[in-house]
Amino acid sequence: MTQFSDYFGPEGLRVRGTVVVVPGRGETRATYARFGRRLAADAYRVRVVDAPALDPEALTASLTAFAARLDDAVEGTGAGDGVVRPVVVVGSDSGAAAVAALLGRAGTPAAARPDALVLAGLPGRAAAPVGSWDAELDVRTSCPTHRGTLTDDPDVRRGSLDEALPDALPAAVEDADTNLPVLLLVGDADPLADHEALERAAKSLPRARLSVVHGAHHDVLNDLQHRSVAAEVVSFLETLRNDLRPLITVRSSTW
């Protein structure tokens, strides 16, 4: 049976939208507990799913199964009152690559076609050997809390960042044919990212923004800057609800 981790907003507040979070290589749903709670505190309905299983020898079948799971996850949030839109899918690492690969795919279930995407920590084409667990942690994050969360979770697969993605996935966001609003998030200290490819993707997509997090590593949603990153995601969600018209603009500033 498919399982999810759910985070609900404060009692009495109207739900402002639905966010489905897709983890990446080696991660578990518990990896995103802090992120889920933070978005839920702003009255968003948050559901974290399991990381997609991507078989390089059967990628089409893997993506089809992932799309069906995503559909179930979204539909399941609407029990009783219906799914609250906008629906935004947030993917990290291989989760982000898998979400990007679903764009424009024929046969993708309706609920798995969201209103917007957040793609965080998209890995580049080249695989980079990570090595020991301490070295993997250094690639992932400098946040002591997140390092502890990963280390103490027995279900986190150590060494997973050494696993290369199927060849078709790293190029998926560049090749995507979508009019969906897309927020791309990357740490400027992420050694696994192809920063030039992300800039090309941001320029090629009709409604995309690339936000670079200074000092952040690969796990950009959970690194030391996680509060500012969550604020950037919430700002995107609120702007999306306002038809992509910014709610705040800076007229004057001396810093």
CSV table of C-alpha atoms in Angstrom, one decimal:
chain,number,residue,atom,x,y,z
A,1,MET,CA,0.0,0.0,0.0
A,2,THR,CA,1.3,3.5,-0.9
A,3,GLN,CA,2.0,5.5,2.2
A,4,PHE,CA,2.4,9.3,2.6
A,5,SER,CA,3.4,11.7,5.3
A,6,ASP,CA,0.9,14.5,5.8
A,7,TYR,CA,1.2,17.9,7.3
A,8,PHE,CA,-1.8,20.1,8.0
A,9,GLY,CA,-2.2,23.8,8.6
A,10,PRO,CA,-3.4,25.4,11.9
A,11,GLU,CA,-6.9,24.5,12.8
A,12,GLY,CA,-9.5,27.0,11.7
A,13,LEU,CA,-7.5,28.4,8.8
A,14,ARG,CA,-8.7,27.9,5.2
A,15,VAL,CA,-6.3,25.7,3.1
A,16,ARG,CA,-4.5,27.8,0.6
A,17,GLY,CA,-3.3,25.1,-1.8
A,18,THR,CA,-1.9,21.6,-2.0
A,19,VAL,CA,1.8,20.8,-2.1
A,20,VAL,CA,3.2,17.3,-2.9
A,21,VAL,CA,6.9,16.8,-2.1
A,22,VAL,CA,8.9,14.2,-3.9
A,23,PRO,CA,12.3,13.2,-2.3
A,24,GLY,CA,15.4,12.3,-4.1
A,25,ARG,CA,18.1,9.6,-4.1
A,26,GLY,CA,18.5,7.9,-0.7
A,27,GLU,CA,16.0,10.1,1.1
A,28,THR,CA,12.9,9.2,3.0
A,29,ARG,CA,9.7,11.0,3.7
A,30,ALA,CA,11.2,11.9,7.1
A,31,THR,CA,13.9,13.9,5.4
A,32,TYR,CA,11.2,16.5,4.6
A,33,ALA,CA,9.4,16.7,7.9
A,34,ARG,CA,10.8,20.1,8.8
A,35,PHE,CA,10.1,21.5,5.3
A,36,GLY,CA,6.5,20.0,5.4
A,37,ARG,CA,5.8,21.5,8.8
A,38,ARG,CA,7.0,24.9,7.7
A,39,LEU,CA,4.8,25.1,4.6
A,40,ALA,CA,1.8,23.7,6.5
A,41,ALA,CA,2.2,26.5,9.1
A,42,ASP,CA,1.3,28.9,6.3
A,43,ALA,CA,-2.0,26.9,5.7
A,44,TYR,CA,-0.9,24.8,2.8
A,45,ARG,CA,-1.9,21.1,2.7
A,46,VAL,CA,1.4,19.2,2.4
A,47,ARG,CA,1.9,15.6,1.5
A,48,VAL,CA,5.3,13.9,1.2
A,49,VAL,CA,5.6,10.8,-1.0
A,50,ASP,CA,8.3,8.2,-1.3
A,51,ALA,CA,11.2,8.8,-3.7
A,52,PRO,CA,10.5,7.4,-7.2
A,53,ALA,CA,12.0,4.1,-8.1
A,54,LEU,CA,13.7,4.7,-11.5
A,55,ASP,CA,14.9,1.7,-13.4
A,56,PRO,CA,17.3,2.7,-16.2
A,57,GLU,CA,16.3,-0.5,-18.1
A,58,ALA,CA,12.6,0.3,-17.9
A,59,LEU,CA,12.4,4.1,-17.5
A,60,THR,CA,9.1,4.5,-19.3
A,61,ALA,CA,7.4,2.0,-17.0
A,62,SER,CA,9.1,3.6,-14.0
A,63,LEU,CA,7.8,7.0,-14.9
A,64,THR,CA,4.3,5.6,-15.6
A,65,ALA,CA,4.2,4.0,-12.2
A,66,PHE,CA,5.5,7.2,-10.6
A,67,ALA,CA,2.8,9.3,-12.3
A,68,ALA,CA,0.1,7.0,-11.0
A,69,ARG,CA,1.5,7.2,-7.5
A,70,LEU,CA,1.6,11.0,-7.8
A,71,ASP,CA,-2.0,11.0,-9.0
A,72,ASP,CA,-3.1,8.9,-6.0
A,73,ALA,CA,-1.2,11.2,-3.7
A,74,VAL,CA,-2.9,14.3,-5.0
A,75,GLU,CA,-6.4,12.8,-5.2
A,76,GLY,CA,-6.0,11.5,-1.6
A,77,THR,CA,-5.6,15.0,-0.2
A,78,GLY,CA,-9.1,15.9,-1.3
A,79,ALA,CA,-11.1,13.3,0.7
A,80,GLY,CA,-14.3,14.9,1.7
A,81,ASP,CA,-13.9,18.5,0.4
A,82,GLY,CA,-12.0,17.9,-2.9
A,83,VAL,CA,-8.4,18.7,-3.8
A,84,VAL,CA,-7.6,22.3,-2.9
A,85,ARG,CA,-5.8,24.1,-5.8
A,86,PRO,CA,-3.4,25.3,-6.8
A,87,VAL,CA,-1.6,22.0,-6.7
A,88,VAL,CA,2.2,22.4,-6.7
A,89,VAL,CA,4.6,19.5,-6.9
A,90,VAL,CA,8.0,20.0,-5.2
A,91,GLY,CA,10.8,17.6,-6.3
A,92,SER,CA,14.3,17.3,-5.1
A,93,ASP,CA,17.3,15.6,-6.8
A,94,SER,CA,16.0,12.6,-8.7
A,95,GLY,CA,12.5,13.5,-7.5
A,96,ALA,CA,12.8,16.8,-9.4
A,97,ALA,CA,14.2,15.1,-12.4
A,98,ALA,CA,11.4,12.6,-12.5
A,99,VAL,CA,8.8,15.3,-12.1
A,100,ALA,CA,10.4,17.2,-15.0
A,101,ALA,CA,10.4,14.1,-17.1
A,102,LEU,CA,6.6,13.8,-16.7
A,103,LEU,CA,6.0,17.2,-18.3
A,104,GLY,CA,4.2,16.9,-21.6
A,105,ARG,CA,4.0,13.1,-21.3
A,106,ALA,CA,1.0,11.5,-22.9
A,107,GLY,CA,-1.1,9.5,-20.5
A,108,THR,CA,0.0,11.3,-17.4
A,109,PRO,CA,-3.0,11.2,-15.0
A,110,ALA,CA,-4.9,14.4,-14.6
A,111,ALA,CA,-4.1,15.0,-11.0
A,112,ALA,CA,-0.4,14.4,-11.6
A,113,ARG,CA,-0.5,17.4,-14.0
A,114,PRO,CA,-0.1,20.2,-11.4
A,115,ASP,CA,-0.6,23.9,-11.6
A,116,ALA,CA,3.1,24.6,-10.9
A,117,LEU,CA,6.4,23.0,-10.1
A,118,VAL,CA,9.3,23.6,-7.8
A,119,LEU,CA,12.4,21.7,-8.9
A,120,ALA,CA,15.2,21.8,-6.3
A,121,GLY,CA,18.7,20.5,-6.5
A,122,LEU,CA,18.4,19.1,-10.1
A,123,PRO,CA,21.5,17.0,-10.7
A,124,GLY,CA,23.5,17.4,-13.8
A,125,ARG,CA,24.3,14.9,-16.5
A,126,ALA,CA,27.7,13.9,-15.2
A,127,ALA,CA,27.9,11.5,-12.2
A,128,ALA,CA,30.3,12.6,-9.5
A,129,PRO,CA,31.7,10.0,-7.1
A,130,VAL,CA,30.9,11.0,-3.5
A,131,GLY,CA,32.8,8.5,-1.4
A,132,SER,CA,32.3,8.1,2.3
A,133,TRP,CA,29.2,9.0,4.3
A,134,ASP,CA,31.0,12.1,5.7
A,135,ALA,CA,31.8,13.1,2.2
A,136,GLU,CA,28.2,12.6,1.1
A,137,LEU,CA,27.0,14.7,4.0
A,138,ASP,CA,29.4,17.4,2.9
A,139,VAL,CA,27.9,17.3,-0.6
A,140,ARG,CA,24.4,17.4,0.7
A,141,THR,CA,24.4,20.0,3.5
A,142,SER,CA,26.2,22.1,6.1
A,143,CYS,CA,23.2,22.2,8.4
A,144,PRO,CA,23.9,20.2,11.5
A,145,THR,CA,20.3,19.4,12.1
A,146,HIS,CA,19.8,18.0,8.6
A,147,ARG,CA,23.0,16.1,8.9
A,148,GLY,CA,21.7,14.5,12.1
A,149,THR,CA,18.4,13.7,10.5
A,150,LEU,CA,20.0,11.9,7.6
A,151,THR,CA,22.5,10.1,9.8
A,152,ASP,CA,20.0,9.0,12.4
A,153,ASP,CA,17.4,7.7,9.9
A,154,PRO,CA,18.1,4.0,9.3
A,155,ASP,CA,16.1,4.0,6.1
A,156,VAL,CA,18.3,6.6,4.4
A,157,ARG,CA,20.4,4.8,1.8
A,158,ARG,CA,24.0,5.9,2.2
A,159,GLY,CA,26.0,6.2,-0.9
A,160,SER,CA,22.9,6.8,-3.0
A,161,LEU,CA,24.4,10.0,-4.6
A,162,ASP,CA,26.9,7.7,-6.3
A,163,GLU,CA,24.0,6.1,-8.3
A,164,ALA,CA,23.8,7.7,-11.7
A,165,LEU,CA,20.4,8.8,-13.0
A,166,PRO,CA,19.0,7.3,-16.2
A,167,ASP,CA,20.6,9.2,-19.1
A,168,ALA,CA,17.3,10.8,-20.2
A,169,LEU,CA,16.5,12.4,-16.9
A,170,PRO,CA,19.1,15.2,-16.5
A,171,ALA,CA,18.1,16.7,-19.8
A,172,ALA,CA,14.3,16.5,-19.0
A,173,VAL,CA,14.0,20.0,-17.7
A,174,GLU,CA,15.9,21.5,-20.7
A,175,ASP,CA,13.7,19.6,-23.1
A,176,ALA,CA,10.4,20.2,-21.2
A,177,ASP,CA,7.5,21.5,-23.2
A,178,THR,CA,5.3,23.2,-20.6
A,179,ASN,CA,3.7,26.5,-19.9
A,180,LEU,CA,3.5,25.7,-16.2
A,181,PRO,CA,5.1,28.1,-13.8
A,182,VAL,CA,8.4,26.6,-12.6
A,183,LEU,CA,10.6,27.6,-9.7
A,184,LEU,CA,14.1,26.3,-10.0
A,185,LEU,CA,16.2,26.2,-6.8
A,186,VAL,CA,19.9,25.5,-6.6
A,187,GLY,CA,22.6,26.1,-4.1
A,188,ASP,CA,25.6,27.9,-5.5
A,189,ALA,CA,27.8,25.4,-3.6
A,190,ASP,CA,26.0,22.4,-5.1
A,191,PRO,CA,28.8,20.2,-6.8
A,192,LEU,CA,26.2,18.0,-8.5
A,193,ALA,CA,24.3,20.7,-10.3
A,194,ASP,CA,24.9,21.8,-13.9
A,195,HIS,CA,24.5,25.5,-13.3
A,196,GLU,CA,24.8,26.5,-16.9
A,197,ALA,CA,22.1,24.0,-17.9
A,198,LEU,CA,19.8,25.4,-15.3
A,199,GLU,CA,20.3,28.9,-16.6
A,200,ARG,CA,19.5,27.7,-20.1
A,201,ALA,CA,16.4,26.0,-18.8
A,202,ALA,CA,15.2,29.0,-16.9
A,203,LYS,CA,15.5,31.1,-20.1
A,204,SER,CA,13.9,28.6,-22.4
A,205,LEU,CA,10.8,27.9,-20.3
A,206,PRO,CA,8.0,30.5,-20.8
A,207,ARG,CA,7.3,30.9,-17.0
A,208,ALA,CA,10.3,30.0,-15.0
A,209,ARG,CA,12.4,31.5,-12.3
A,210,LEU,CA,15.9,30.3,-11.2
A,211,SER,CA,16.7,31.2,-7.6
A,212,VAL,CA,20.3,30.6,-6.4
A,213,VAL,CA,20.8,30.1,-2.7
A,214,HIS,CA,24.1,31.4,-1.6
A,215,GLY,CA,26.3,28.9,0.3
A,216,ALA,CA,23.8,26.1,-0.1
A,217,HIS,CA,24.8,22.6,-1.1
A,218,HIS,CA,22.9,19.8,-2.9
A,219,ASP,CA,20.0,19.4,-0.4
A,220,VAL,CA,18.9,23.0,-1.0
A,221,LEU,CA,15.5,22.6,0.7
A,222,ASN,CA,17.2,21.4,3.9
A,223,ASP,CA,20.5,23.2,4.0
A,224,LEU,CA,21.6,25.9,6.5
A,225,GLN,CA,19.5,28.4,4.6
A,226,HIS,CA,16.3,26.3,4.9
A,227,ARG,CA,14.2,29.2,6.4
A,228,SER,CA,14.9,31.5,3.5
A,229,VAL,CA,14.4,28.7,1.0
A,230,ALA,CA,11.0,27.9,2.5
A,231,ALA,CA,10.1,31.6,2.4
A,232,GLU,CA,11.1,31.6,-1.3
A,233,VAL,CA,8.8,28.7,-1.9
A,234,VAL,CA,5.9,30.2,0.1
A,235,SER,CA,6.4,33.5,-1.8
A,236,PHE,CA,6.2,31.5,-5.1
A,237,LEU,CA,3.0,29.8,-3.8
A,238,GLU,CA,1.4,33.1,-2.9
A,239,THR,CA,2.4,34.7,-6.2
A,240,LEU,CA,0.9,31.7,-8.0
A,241,ARG,CA,-2.4,32.3,-6.2
A,242,ASN,CA,-2.2,35.9,-7.5
A,243,ASP,CA,-1.8,34.8,-11.2
A,244,LEU,CA,2.0,35.3,-11.0
A,245,ARG,CA,1.7,38.9,-10.1
A,246,PRO,CA,4.1,39.8,-7.3
A,247,LEU,CA,2.4,40.8,-4.1
A,248,ILE,CA,5.3,42.9,-3.0
A,249,THR,CA,7.8,44.9,-5.0
A,250,VAL,CA,10.7,47.0,-3.6
A,251,ARG,CA,10.3,50.6,-4.6
A,252,SER,CA,13.4,51.9,-2.7
A,253,SER,CA,16.1,50.4,-0.7
A,254,THR,CA,19.5,51.4,0.6
A,255,TRP,CA,20.8,47.8,1.2
